[in-house]
XYZ file of C-alpha atoms in Angstrom:
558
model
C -61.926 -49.810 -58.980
C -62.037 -48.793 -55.124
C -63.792 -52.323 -54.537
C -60.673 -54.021 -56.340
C -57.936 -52.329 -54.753
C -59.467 -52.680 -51.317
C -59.878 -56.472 -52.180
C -56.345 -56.672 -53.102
C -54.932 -55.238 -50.430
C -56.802 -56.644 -48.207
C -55.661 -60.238 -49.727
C -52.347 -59.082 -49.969
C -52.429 -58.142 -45.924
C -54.265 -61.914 -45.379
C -51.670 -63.665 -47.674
C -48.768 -61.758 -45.672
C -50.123 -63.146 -42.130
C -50.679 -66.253 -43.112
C -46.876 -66.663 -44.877
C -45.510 -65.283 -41.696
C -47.138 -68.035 -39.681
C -46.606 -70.235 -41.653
C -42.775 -69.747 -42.071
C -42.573 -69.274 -38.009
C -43.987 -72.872 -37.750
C -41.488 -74.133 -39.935
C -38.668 -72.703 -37.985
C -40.003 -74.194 -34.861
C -40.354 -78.007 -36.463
C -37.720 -77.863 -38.572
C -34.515 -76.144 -37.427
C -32.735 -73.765 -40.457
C -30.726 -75.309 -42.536
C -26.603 -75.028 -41.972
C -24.363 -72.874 -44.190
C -21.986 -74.888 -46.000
C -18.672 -75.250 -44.924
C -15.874 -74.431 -47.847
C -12.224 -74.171 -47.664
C -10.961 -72.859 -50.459
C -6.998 -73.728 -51.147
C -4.358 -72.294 -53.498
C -1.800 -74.765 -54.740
C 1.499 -73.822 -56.218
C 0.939 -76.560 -59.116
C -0.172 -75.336 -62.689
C -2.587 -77.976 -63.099
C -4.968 -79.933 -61.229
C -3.085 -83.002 -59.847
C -4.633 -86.251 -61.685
C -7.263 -87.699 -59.884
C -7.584 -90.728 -61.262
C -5.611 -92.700 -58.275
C -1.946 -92.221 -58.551
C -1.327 -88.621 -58.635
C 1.166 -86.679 -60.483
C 2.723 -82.806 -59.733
C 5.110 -84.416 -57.285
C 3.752 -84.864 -53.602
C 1.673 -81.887 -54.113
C -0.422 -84.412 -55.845
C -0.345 -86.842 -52.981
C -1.139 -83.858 -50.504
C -4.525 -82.675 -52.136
C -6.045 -85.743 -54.670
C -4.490 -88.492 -53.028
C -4.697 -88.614 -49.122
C -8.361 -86.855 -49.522
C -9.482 -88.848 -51.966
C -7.747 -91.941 -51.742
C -6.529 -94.790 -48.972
C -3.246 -96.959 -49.000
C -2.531 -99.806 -47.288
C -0.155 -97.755 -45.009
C -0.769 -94.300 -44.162
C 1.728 -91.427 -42.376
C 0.751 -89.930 -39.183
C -0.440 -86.263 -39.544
C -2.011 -86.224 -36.331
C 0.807 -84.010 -34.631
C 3.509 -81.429 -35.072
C 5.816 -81.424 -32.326
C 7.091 -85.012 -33.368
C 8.382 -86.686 -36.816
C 5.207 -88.689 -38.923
C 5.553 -92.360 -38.610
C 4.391 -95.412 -40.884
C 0.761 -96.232 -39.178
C -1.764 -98.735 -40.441
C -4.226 -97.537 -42.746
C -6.226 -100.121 -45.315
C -4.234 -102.659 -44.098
C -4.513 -103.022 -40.026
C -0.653 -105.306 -40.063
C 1.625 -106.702 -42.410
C 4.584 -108.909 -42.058
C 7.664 -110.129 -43.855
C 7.616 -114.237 -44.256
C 10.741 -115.589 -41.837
C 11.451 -117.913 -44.695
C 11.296 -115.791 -47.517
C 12.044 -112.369 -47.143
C 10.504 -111.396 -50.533
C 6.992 -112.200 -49.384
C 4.475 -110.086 -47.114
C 1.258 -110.929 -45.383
C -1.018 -107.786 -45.067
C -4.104 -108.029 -43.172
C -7.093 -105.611 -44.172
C -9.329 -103.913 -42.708
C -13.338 -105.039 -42.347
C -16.302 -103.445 -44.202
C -14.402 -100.265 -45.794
C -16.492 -99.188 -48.706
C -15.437 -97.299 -51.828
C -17.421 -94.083 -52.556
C -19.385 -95.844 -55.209
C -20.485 -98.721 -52.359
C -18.137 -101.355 -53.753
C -15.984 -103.727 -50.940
C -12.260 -102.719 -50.857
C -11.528 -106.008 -50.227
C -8.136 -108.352 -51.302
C -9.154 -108.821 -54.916
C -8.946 -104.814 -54.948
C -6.057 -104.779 -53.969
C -4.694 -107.231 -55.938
C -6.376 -105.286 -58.889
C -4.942 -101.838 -57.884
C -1.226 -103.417 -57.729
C -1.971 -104.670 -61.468
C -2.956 -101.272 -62.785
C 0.432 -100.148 -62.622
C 2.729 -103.538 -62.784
C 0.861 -106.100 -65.043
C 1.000 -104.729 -68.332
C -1.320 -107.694 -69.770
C -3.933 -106.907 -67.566
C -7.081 -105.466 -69.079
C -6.831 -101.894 -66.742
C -2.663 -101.599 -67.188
C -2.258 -97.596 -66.871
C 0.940 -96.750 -68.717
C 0.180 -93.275 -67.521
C 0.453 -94.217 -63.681
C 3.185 -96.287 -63.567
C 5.981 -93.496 -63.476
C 4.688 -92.287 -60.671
C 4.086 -95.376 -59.276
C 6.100 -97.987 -59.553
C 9.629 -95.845 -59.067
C 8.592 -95.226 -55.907
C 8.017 -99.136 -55.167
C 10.673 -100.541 -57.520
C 11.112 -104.110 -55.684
C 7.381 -105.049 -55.587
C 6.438 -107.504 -58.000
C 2.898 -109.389 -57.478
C -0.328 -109.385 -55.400
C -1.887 -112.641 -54.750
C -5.254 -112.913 -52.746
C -4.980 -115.117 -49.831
C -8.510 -114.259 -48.658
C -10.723 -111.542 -48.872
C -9.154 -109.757 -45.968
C -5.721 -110.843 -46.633
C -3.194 -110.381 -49.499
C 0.327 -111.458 -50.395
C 2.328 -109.446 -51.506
C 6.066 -110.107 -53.345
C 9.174 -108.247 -53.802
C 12.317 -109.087 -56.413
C 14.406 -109.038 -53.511
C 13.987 -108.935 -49.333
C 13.036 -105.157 -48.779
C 12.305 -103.967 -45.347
C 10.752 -100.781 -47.010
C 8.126 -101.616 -48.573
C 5.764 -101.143 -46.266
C 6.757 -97.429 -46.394
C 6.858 -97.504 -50.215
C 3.350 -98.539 -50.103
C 1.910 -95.283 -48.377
C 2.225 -94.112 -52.051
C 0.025 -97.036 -53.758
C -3.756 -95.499 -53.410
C -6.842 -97.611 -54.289
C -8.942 -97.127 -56.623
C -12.459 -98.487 -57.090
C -12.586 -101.306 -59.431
C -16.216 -101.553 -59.923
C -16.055 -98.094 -60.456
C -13.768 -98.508 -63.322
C -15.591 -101.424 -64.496
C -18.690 -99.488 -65.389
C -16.871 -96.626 -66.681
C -14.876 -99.587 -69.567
C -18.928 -100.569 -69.855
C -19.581 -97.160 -71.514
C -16.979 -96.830 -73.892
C -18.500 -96.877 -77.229
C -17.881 -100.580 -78.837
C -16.381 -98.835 -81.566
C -13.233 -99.191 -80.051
C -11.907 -102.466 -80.193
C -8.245 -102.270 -79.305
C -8.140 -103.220 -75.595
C -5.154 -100.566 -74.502
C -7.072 -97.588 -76.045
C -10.576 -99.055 -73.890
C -8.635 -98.932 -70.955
C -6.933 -95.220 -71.385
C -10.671 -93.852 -71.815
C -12.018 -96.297 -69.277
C -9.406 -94.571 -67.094
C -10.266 -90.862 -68.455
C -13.878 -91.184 -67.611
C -13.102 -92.221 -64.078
C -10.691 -89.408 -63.578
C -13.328 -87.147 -64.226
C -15.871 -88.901 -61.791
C -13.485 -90.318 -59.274
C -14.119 -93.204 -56.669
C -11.531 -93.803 -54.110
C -12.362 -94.601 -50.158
C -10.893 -91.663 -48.847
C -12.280 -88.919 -45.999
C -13.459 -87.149 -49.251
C -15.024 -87.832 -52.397
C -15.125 -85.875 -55.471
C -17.814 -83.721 -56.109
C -16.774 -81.418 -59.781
C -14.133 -81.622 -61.290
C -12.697 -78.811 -64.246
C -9.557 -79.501 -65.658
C -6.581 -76.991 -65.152
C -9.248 -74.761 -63.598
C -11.010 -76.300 -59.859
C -11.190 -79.429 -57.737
C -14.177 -80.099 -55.570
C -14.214 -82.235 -52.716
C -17.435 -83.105 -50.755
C -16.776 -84.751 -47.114
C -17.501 -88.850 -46.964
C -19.921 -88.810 -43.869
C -19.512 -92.716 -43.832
C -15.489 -92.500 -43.678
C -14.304 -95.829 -41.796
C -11.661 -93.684 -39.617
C -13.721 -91.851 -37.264
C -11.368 -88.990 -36.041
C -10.974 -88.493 -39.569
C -14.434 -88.113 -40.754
C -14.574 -84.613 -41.860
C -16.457 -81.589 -40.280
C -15.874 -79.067 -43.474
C -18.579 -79.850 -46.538
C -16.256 -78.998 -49.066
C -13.146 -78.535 -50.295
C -12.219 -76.767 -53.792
C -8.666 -76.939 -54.649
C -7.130 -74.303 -57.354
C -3.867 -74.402 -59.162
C -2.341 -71.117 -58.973
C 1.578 -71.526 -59.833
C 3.009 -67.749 -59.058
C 3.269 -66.678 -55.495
C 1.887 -63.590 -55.924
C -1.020 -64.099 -57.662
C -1.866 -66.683 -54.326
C -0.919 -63.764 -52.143
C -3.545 -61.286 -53.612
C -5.822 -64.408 -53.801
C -5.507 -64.666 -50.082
C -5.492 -61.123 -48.678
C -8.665 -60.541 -51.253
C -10.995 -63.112 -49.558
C -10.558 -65.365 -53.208
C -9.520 -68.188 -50.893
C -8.443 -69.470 -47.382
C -5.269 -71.502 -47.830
C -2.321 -70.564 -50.152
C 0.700 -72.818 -50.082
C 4.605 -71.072 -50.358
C 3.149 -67.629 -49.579
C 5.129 -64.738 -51.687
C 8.124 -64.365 -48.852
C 8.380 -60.141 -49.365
C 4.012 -60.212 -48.153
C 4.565 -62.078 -44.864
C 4.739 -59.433 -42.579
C 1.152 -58.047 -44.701
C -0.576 -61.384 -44.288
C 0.400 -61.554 -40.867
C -0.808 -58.017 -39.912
C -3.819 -58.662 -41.902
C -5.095 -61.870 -39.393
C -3.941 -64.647 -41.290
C -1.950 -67.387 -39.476
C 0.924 -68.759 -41.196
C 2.468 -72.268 -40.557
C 5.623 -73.820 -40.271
C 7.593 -76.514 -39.335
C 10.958 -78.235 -40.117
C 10.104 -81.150 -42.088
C 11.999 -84.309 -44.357
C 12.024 -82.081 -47.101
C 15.459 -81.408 -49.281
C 15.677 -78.622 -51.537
C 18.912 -79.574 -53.918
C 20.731 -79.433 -56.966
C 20.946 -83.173 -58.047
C 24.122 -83.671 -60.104
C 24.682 -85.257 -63.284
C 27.786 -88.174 -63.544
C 27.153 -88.833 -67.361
C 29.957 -88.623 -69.487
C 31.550 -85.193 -70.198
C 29.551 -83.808 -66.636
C 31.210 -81.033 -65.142
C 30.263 -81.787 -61.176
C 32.751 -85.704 -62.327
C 35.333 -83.604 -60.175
C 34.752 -84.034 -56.440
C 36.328 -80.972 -55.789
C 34.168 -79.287 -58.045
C 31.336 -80.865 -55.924
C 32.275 -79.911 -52.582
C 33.209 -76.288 -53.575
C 29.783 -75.439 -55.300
C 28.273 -77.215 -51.479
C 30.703 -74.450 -49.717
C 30.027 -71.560 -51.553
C 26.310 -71.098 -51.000
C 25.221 -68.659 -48.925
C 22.284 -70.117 -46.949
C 22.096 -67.482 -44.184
C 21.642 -64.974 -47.183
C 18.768 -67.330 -48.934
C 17.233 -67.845 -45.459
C 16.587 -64.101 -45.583
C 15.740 -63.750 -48.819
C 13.008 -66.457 -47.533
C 11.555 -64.462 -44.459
C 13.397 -67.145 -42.408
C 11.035 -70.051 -44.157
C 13.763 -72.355 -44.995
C 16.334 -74.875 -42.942
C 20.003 -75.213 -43.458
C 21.165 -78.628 -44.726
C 24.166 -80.227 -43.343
C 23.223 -83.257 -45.848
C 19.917 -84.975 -46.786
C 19.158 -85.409 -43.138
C 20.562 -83.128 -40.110
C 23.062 -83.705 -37.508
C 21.476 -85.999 -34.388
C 18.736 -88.128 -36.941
C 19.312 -92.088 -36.458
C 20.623 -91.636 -40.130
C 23.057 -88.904 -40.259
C 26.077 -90.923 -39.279
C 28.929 -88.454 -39.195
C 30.008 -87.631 -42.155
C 33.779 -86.614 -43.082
C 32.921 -83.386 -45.179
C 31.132 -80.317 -43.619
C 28.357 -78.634 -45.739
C 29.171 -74.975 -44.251
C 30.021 -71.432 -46.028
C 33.162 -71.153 -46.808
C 34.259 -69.167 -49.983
C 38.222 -69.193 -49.668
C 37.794 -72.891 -49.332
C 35.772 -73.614 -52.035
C 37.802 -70.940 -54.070
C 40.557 -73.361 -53.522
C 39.084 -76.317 -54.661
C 37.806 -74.401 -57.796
C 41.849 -73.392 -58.390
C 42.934 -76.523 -58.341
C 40.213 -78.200 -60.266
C 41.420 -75.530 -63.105
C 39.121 -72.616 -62.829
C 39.422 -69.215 -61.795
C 37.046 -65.936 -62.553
C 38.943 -65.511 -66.014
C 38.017 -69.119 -66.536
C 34.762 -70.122 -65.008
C 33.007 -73.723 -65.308
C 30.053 -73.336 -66.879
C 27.213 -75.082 -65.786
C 23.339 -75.651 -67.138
C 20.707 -76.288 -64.200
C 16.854 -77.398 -64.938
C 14.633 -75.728 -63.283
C 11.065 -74.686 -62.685
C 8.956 -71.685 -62.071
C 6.833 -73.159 -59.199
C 5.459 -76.679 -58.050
C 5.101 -78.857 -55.777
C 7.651 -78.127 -52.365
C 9.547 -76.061 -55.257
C 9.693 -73.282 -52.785
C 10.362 -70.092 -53.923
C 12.378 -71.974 -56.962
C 13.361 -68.788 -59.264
C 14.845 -66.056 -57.097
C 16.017 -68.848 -54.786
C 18.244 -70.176 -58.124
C 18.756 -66.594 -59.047
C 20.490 -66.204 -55.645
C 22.403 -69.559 -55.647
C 23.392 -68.284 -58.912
C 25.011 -64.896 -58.121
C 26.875 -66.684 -54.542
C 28.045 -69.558 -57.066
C 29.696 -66.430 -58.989
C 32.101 -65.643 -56.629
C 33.742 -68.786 -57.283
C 34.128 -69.346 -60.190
C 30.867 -70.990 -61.286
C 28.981 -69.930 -64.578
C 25.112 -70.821 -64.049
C 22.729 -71.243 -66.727
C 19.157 -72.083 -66.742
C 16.155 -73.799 -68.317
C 13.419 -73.039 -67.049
C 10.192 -75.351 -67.984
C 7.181 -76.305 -66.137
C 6.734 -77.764 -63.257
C 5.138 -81.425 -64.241
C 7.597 -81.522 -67.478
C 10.650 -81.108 -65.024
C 9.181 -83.884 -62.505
C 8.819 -86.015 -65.875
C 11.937 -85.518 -66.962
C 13.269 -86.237 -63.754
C 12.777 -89.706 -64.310
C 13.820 -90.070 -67.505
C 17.372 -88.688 -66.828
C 20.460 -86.912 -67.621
C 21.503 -88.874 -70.482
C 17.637 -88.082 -72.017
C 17.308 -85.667 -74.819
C 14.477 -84.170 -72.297
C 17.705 -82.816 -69.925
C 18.454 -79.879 -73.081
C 21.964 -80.532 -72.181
C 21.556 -80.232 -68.878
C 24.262 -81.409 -66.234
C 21.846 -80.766 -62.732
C 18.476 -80.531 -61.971
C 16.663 -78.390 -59.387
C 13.415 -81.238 -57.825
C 12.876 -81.379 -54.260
C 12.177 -84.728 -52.739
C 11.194 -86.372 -49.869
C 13.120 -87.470 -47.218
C 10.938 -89.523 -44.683
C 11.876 -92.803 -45.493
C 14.932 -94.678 -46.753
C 14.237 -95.009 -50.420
C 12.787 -91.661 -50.766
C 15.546 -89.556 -49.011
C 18.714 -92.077 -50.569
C 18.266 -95.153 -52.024
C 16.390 -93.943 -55.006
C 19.206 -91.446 -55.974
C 22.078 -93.634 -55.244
C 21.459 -97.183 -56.363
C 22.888 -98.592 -59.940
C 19.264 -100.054 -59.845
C 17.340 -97.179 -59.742
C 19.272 -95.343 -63.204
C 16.607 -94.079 -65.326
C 13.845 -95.158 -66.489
C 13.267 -97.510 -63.267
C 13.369 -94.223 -60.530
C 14.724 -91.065 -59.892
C 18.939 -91.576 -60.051
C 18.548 -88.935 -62.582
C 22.381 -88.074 -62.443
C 23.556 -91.833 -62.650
C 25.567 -91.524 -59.395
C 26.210 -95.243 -58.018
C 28.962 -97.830 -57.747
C 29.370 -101.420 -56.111
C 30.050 -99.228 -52.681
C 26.874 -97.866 -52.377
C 25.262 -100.762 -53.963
C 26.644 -103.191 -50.788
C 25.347 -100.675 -48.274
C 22.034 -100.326 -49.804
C 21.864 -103.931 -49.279
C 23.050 -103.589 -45.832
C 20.180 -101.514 -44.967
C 17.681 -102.851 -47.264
C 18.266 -106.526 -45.507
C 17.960 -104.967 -42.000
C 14.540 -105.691 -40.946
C 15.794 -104.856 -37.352
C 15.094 -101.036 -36.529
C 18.342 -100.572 -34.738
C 20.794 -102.488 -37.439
C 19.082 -100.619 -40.024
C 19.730 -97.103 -38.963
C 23.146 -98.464 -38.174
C 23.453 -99.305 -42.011
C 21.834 -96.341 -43.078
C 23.961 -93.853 -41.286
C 26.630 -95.439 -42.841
C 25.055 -94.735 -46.386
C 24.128 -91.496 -45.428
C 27.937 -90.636 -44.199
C 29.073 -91.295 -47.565
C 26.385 -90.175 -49.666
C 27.739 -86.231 -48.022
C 31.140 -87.074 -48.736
C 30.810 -87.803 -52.094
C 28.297 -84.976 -52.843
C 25.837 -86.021 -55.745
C 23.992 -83.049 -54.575
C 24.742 -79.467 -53.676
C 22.300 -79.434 -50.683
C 20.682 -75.683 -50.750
C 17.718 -75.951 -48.341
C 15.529 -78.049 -46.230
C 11.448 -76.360 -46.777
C 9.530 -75.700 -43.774
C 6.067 -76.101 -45.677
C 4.836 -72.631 -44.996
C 1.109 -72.158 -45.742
C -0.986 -68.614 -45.038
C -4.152 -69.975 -43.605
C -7.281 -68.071 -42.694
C -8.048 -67.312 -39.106
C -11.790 -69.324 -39.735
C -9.873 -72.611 -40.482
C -9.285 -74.331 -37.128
C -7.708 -77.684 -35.805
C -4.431 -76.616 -38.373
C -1.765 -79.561 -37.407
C 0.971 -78.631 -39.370
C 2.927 -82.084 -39.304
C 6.574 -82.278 -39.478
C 5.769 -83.935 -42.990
C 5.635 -82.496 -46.350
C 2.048 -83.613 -46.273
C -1.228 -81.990 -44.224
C -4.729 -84.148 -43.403
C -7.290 -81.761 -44.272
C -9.783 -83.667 -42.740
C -9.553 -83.393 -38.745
C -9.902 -79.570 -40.053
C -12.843 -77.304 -38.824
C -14.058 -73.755 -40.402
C -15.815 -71.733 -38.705
């Protein structure tokens, strides 16, 4: 027994020497192998934003499982904060309008980008991606992405290949946006999709139902060309991202591994998240912890951006805003200096959909201020008083994407609409029913009677800050004039600007919409966001854009 435990430890001391050596020559050929680099983020949506190519939950989607994942022809410029985000080239390198025929554009693509599967984004992908959502007889139509989709284009019609780096596009009438509308048309990998039809069981015969679980299998195993690709993917529960080493866009070829993304809807909750170490970014931290987060290291960001926080009023039949007076007294009777503080300071004050001094603000006649004798007055003489108050009925949601802080910021608009005569209801649903229903209307059995709706929207570009809400051609179900405000007025100066493909004449045009889109008040106009996010101290190279969206991937993390 002596003789075996001797041998044993003698082994033992042998085997010990020789691991240590051995594991010291490793280290000196071979240096140790990097921790990986995670950012974990809190989103204010309930759900994972789809990630199949055209996102939904609003712009959050765009922000975290689009411009990650996913390329456009045009892309904005995140790159800085002290100046507004421009329109710069991104799949497509330039694009012009035909001086004959102002329905028809030339784009010119970029050379030897790859999807993450290894497929050429070429023209004929493009062509394909701009059939998913507008050919409904080709064999990978998406029903499910076209709302998202194709109200934000509404004028683009076709794609025709010219060559393989060059595509036509055509609109139903001349439309000097469209290149900005097109920052929101993401490509998706067609081969990819191709091979995911291949494994549907052959069982199914009927071609639409092949293509909706063609496109469910590639949602859950993604392929875009973006600075990211996805790596797992749980509904309702986590997103992970994994950095595209070969990303054509060199600045933007991220330095963190991975990014996991995780819907977390109440403020709070991504508060505790946050100060607990859970994660490293939470969007629309819970206003009353600010001063905590602050004290506890975290940096929070800010920054005025195209971002309008509104009531968006209903003109159907029987609507009680049909009363301009009624209009411009609920606009004077909020108290936004009171909200402001109720929001730690996080918030702007409107003067309309864009502020005084923008190439677009052009003047207007009425003055968005707070003035309650004033719009008292109005109320009187519209009929109302506190013994007989208008009632009301506002849709609303909990949380969401630039929602804010949407509950006690209604709650407050609520109690300073009071004091003139204003009887507020809600109905309070969640957040990706209420962007749904956004689209389908006021006039929609969805609305529950409804006569405004509480959805913030972007205001970067012409069509998303006024056309879209203002036109007789966007009324439901084409975009989002969910209140069916229009006339041939605003009709002729959307054409004005629309026509302008000179930068100067159409601001000129614009500012002239934009004048009388404040006088005639199809909005009470409650708040501009400033995008705050709570971001940990490791997470470095921040640029918080003057933009509702961020680029994660010129990020470092330490």
């Amino acid at each position: 027994m002596k003789f075996v435990a001797q041998f044993s430890r003698d082994s033992l001391s042998q085997w010990r020497s020789w691991a240590t050596a051995s594991l010291l020559a490793l280290a000196v050929t071979q240096p140790a192998m990097a921790q990986e680099k995670v950012l974990r983020i809190a989103m204010t949506a309930a759900d994972i934003p789809r990630t199949l190519g055209q996102p939904d939950q609003g712009f959050e989607g765009n922000r975290f499982t689009g411009i990650p994942m996913y390329d456009a022809l045009t892309h904005w410029d995140l790159s800085k904060a002290d100046g507004p985000s421009v329109l710069v080239p991104g799949l497509a390198t330039s694009w012009a309008v035909d001086a004959k025929d102002k329905t028809k554009w030339v784009f010119k693509l970029r050379p030897g980008v790859k999807f993450h599967d290894g497929s050429a984004l070429n023209a004929d992908a493009v062509v394909w991606n701009v059939r998913k959502v507008l050919d409904k007889d080709a064999p990978h139509f998406d029903a499910s992405q076209v709302g998202v989709t194709a109200s934000r284009m509404p004028t683009l019609r076709s794609a025709r290949k010219i060559d393989d780096l060059t595509v036509e596009l055509t609109t139903s009438e001349p439309d000097s946006f469209l290149p900005i509308n097109l920052s929101n048309l993401f490509m998706a990998s067609p081969a990819h999709w191709d091979n995911k039809l291949k494994a549907v069981p052959a069982s199914v015969v009927d071609p639409a139902e092949r293509a909706k679980q063609a496109w469910a299998a590639f949602a859950a195993d993604a392929s875009g060309s973006g600075p990211f690709k996805m790596a797992k993917f749980s509904p309702r529960e986590r997103l992970e991202l994994a950095a595209n080493k070969t990303y054509w866009d060199v600045k933007r070829v991220p330095k963190i591994d991975r990014v996991v993304m995780l819907p977390m809807p109440e403020a709070n909750s991504r508060t505790a998240a946050l100060l607990s170490g859970q994660v490293d970014w939470i969007e629309a931290p819970a206003p009353d912890a600010m001063d905590q987060i602050r004290q506890r290291g975290f940096s929070i960001y800010s920054n005025p951006q195209p971002h309008v926080w509104p009531w968006q009023l209903s003109f159907a039949p029987g609507s009680p805003w049909l009363n301009k007076d009624v209009r411009h007294a609920a606009n004077l009777c909020v108290d936004r200096d009171g909200l402001s503080k109720l929001l730690g300071g996080m918030m702007g004050t409107p003067k309309g959909t864009v502020p005084p001094g923008h190439p677009w603000w052009g003047n207007p006649k009425f003055d968005i201020k707070y003035d309650v004798k004033a719009a008292q007055a109005l109320m009187q003489k519209a009929g109302h008083s506190a013994a007989k108050p208008l009632k009301v009925k506002v849709q609303i949601s909990a949380s969401g994407s630039g929602q804010m802080q949407p509950l006690p910021m209604n709650e407050f608009v609520q109690q300073s609409l009071k004091q003139c005569f204003f009887d507020v209801q809600f109905d309070v649903i969640e957040w990706n029913t209420l962007f749904t229903n956004w689209r389908k209307g006021a006039k929609d059995p969805s609305a529950n009677g409804a006569d405004a709706i509480n959805v913030s929207f972007a205001a970067m570009d012409p069509f998303f800050a006024m056309v879209r809400f203002t036109s007789t051609k966007t009324f439901p179900p084409v975009s989002n004039n969910w209140g069916y405000f229009g006339n041939d007025e605003f009709d002729k100066l959307i054409a004005d600007a629309r026509t302008s493909f000179d930068g100067k004449a159409r601001d000129a045009a614009l500012a002239k919409l934009h004048a009388r889109i404040v006088e005639e008040a199809p909005f009470v106009w409650i708040a501009h966001d400033v995008g705050p996010r709570a971001v940990s101290s490791k997470v470095k190279n921040v640029v918080q854009p003057k933009s509702w969206f961020i680029d994660i991937a010129t990020m470092t993390l330490e």
